[in-house]
Short mmCIF file of C-alpha atoms in Angstrom, two decimals:
data_model
loop_
_atom_site.label_atom_id
_atom_site.label_comp_id
_atom_site.label_asym_id
_atom_site.label_seq_id
_atom_site.Cartn_x
_atom_site.Cartn_y
_atom_site.Cartn_z
CA MET A 1 0.00 0.00 0.00
CA MET A 2 2.79 2.40 0.85
CA ASP A 3 4.35 1.89 -2.58
CA GLN A 4 1.14 3.18 -4.20
CA ILE A 5 1.49 6.60 -2.58
CA PRO A 6 2.94 9.13 -5.03
CA TRP A 7 5.76 10.34 -2.77
CA GLY A 8 7.26 12.58 -5.42
CA ALA A 9 4.04 14.56 -5.79
CA ILE A 10 3.50 14.75 -2.06
CA GLY A 11 6.97 15.90 -1.17
CA ALA A 12 8.48 15.33 2.22
CA LEU A 13 6.10 14.68 5.09
CA THR A 14 5.19 18.31 5.50
CA PRO A 15 1.76 19.34 6.77
CA ASN A 16 0.65 19.72 3.15
CA GLY A 17 2.08 16.29 2.34
CA LEU A 18 0.29 14.69 5.28
CA LEU A 19 -2.95 16.36 4.20
CA MET A 20 -2.52 14.97 0.69
CA VAL A 21 -1.86 11.46 2.06
CA THR A 22 -4.97 11.71 4.25
CA ILE A 23 -7.12 12.89 1.35
CA TRP A 24 -5.72 10.15 -0.87
CA LEU A 25 -6.52 7.49 1.78
CA ILE A 26 -10.07 8.81 2.14
CA LEU A 27 -10.66 8.87 -1.63
CA ALA A 28 -9.16 5.40 -2.02
CA GLY A 29 -11.52 4.07 0.66
CA LYS A 30 -8.70 3.03 2.98
CA LEU A 31 -9.68 5.53 5.68
CA VAL A 32 -13.33 5.63 6.78
CA PRO A 33 -15.08 7.37 9.67
CA LYS A 34 -15.66 5.33 12.82
CA ALA A 35 -19.44 5.78 12.48
CA THR A 36 -19.32 4.15 9.04
CA LEU A 37 -17.18 1.29 10.33
CA ASP A 38 -19.54 0.73 13.28
CA ARG A 39 -22.60 0.81 10.99
CA GLU A 40 -21.10 -1.73 8.59
CA THR A 41 -19.98 -3.96 11.46
CA THR A 42 -23.50 -3.87 12.89
CA ARG A 43 -24.93 -4.76 9.48
CA GLY A 44 -22.58 -7.73 9.24
CA ASP A 45 -23.65 -8.91 12.70
CA GLN A 46 -27.31 -8.62 11.71
CA TRP A 47 -26.72 -10.67 8.55
CA ARG A 48 -24.85 -13.30 10.56
CA ASP A 49 -27.71 -13.53 13.09
CA THR A 50 -30.26 -13.78 10.27
CA ALA A 51 -28.26 -16.55 8.59
CA ALA A 52 -28.03 -18.47 11.87
CA LYS A 53 -31.80 -18.21 12.40
CA LYS A 54 -32.42 -19.42 8.84
CA GLN A 55 -30.15 -22.41 9.43
CA GLU A 56 -32.11 -23.29 12.57
CA ILE A 57 -35.40 -23.03 10.65
CA ILE A 58 -34.03 -25.23 7.85
CA GLN A 59 -32.89 -27.82 10.42
CA VAL A 60 -36.32 -27.89 12.07
CA GLN A 61 -38.03 -28.22 8.68
CA ALA A 62 -35.72 -31.08 7.66
CA GLU A 63 -36.51 -32.94 10.89
CA THR A 64 -40.24 -32.36 10.40
CA ILE A 65 -40.07 -33.65 6.81
CA ARG A 66 -38.25 -36.79 7.98
CA ASP A 67 -40.87 -37.36 10.67
CA GLN A 68 -43.69 -36.89 8.17
CA ALA A 69 -42.03 -39.33 5.76
CA VAL A 70 -41.92 -42.00 8.47
CA ILE A 71 -45.56 -41.36 9.36
CA SER A 72 -46.65 -41.51 5.70
CA GLU A 73 -44.81 -44.81 5.22
CA THR A 74 -46.54 -46.21 8.30
CA VAL A 75 -49.95 -45.06 7.07
CA ALA A 76 -49.30 -46.57 3.63
CA LYS A 77 -48.35 -49.91 5.21
CA VAL A 78 -51.45 -49.89 7.42
CA MET A 79 -53.70 -49.06 4.49
CA SER A 80 -52.10 -51.84 2.41
CA ALA A 81 -52.62 -54.30 5.26
CA VAL A 82 -56.27 -53.24 5.59
CA GLN A 83 -56.83 -53.69 1.86
CA GLU A 84 -55.18 -57.11 1.92
CA ALA A 85 -57.32 -58.12 4.89
CA ASN A 86 -60.45 -56.97 3.06
CA LYS A 87 -59.47 -58.89 -0.06
CA ALA A 88 -58.79 -62.03 1.97
CA GLY A 89 -62.12 -61.62 3.80
CA ASP A 90 -64.09 -61.16 0.57
CA GLY A 91 -62.63 -64.31 -0.97
CA SER A 92 -63.76 -66.71 1.77
#
């Protein structure tokens, strides 16, 4: 990063040179106000919390789907057994 600073144009580290370095850092996006940093950090935390909640919801839904699949298989087996029993009863 330091090699990107145009030292020849800035001159020695005079007050004007330091001002030019500061302005260059601000324009390059390397130097941001603390309020901006805090706001962006808060946004990142909110996104992380939202992603964690979504993962929990997805986990609960996956467990529910597995449970429903087991129940539907059980119901299908019971219904098949009832139909077989009816067929066997009708044939006698």
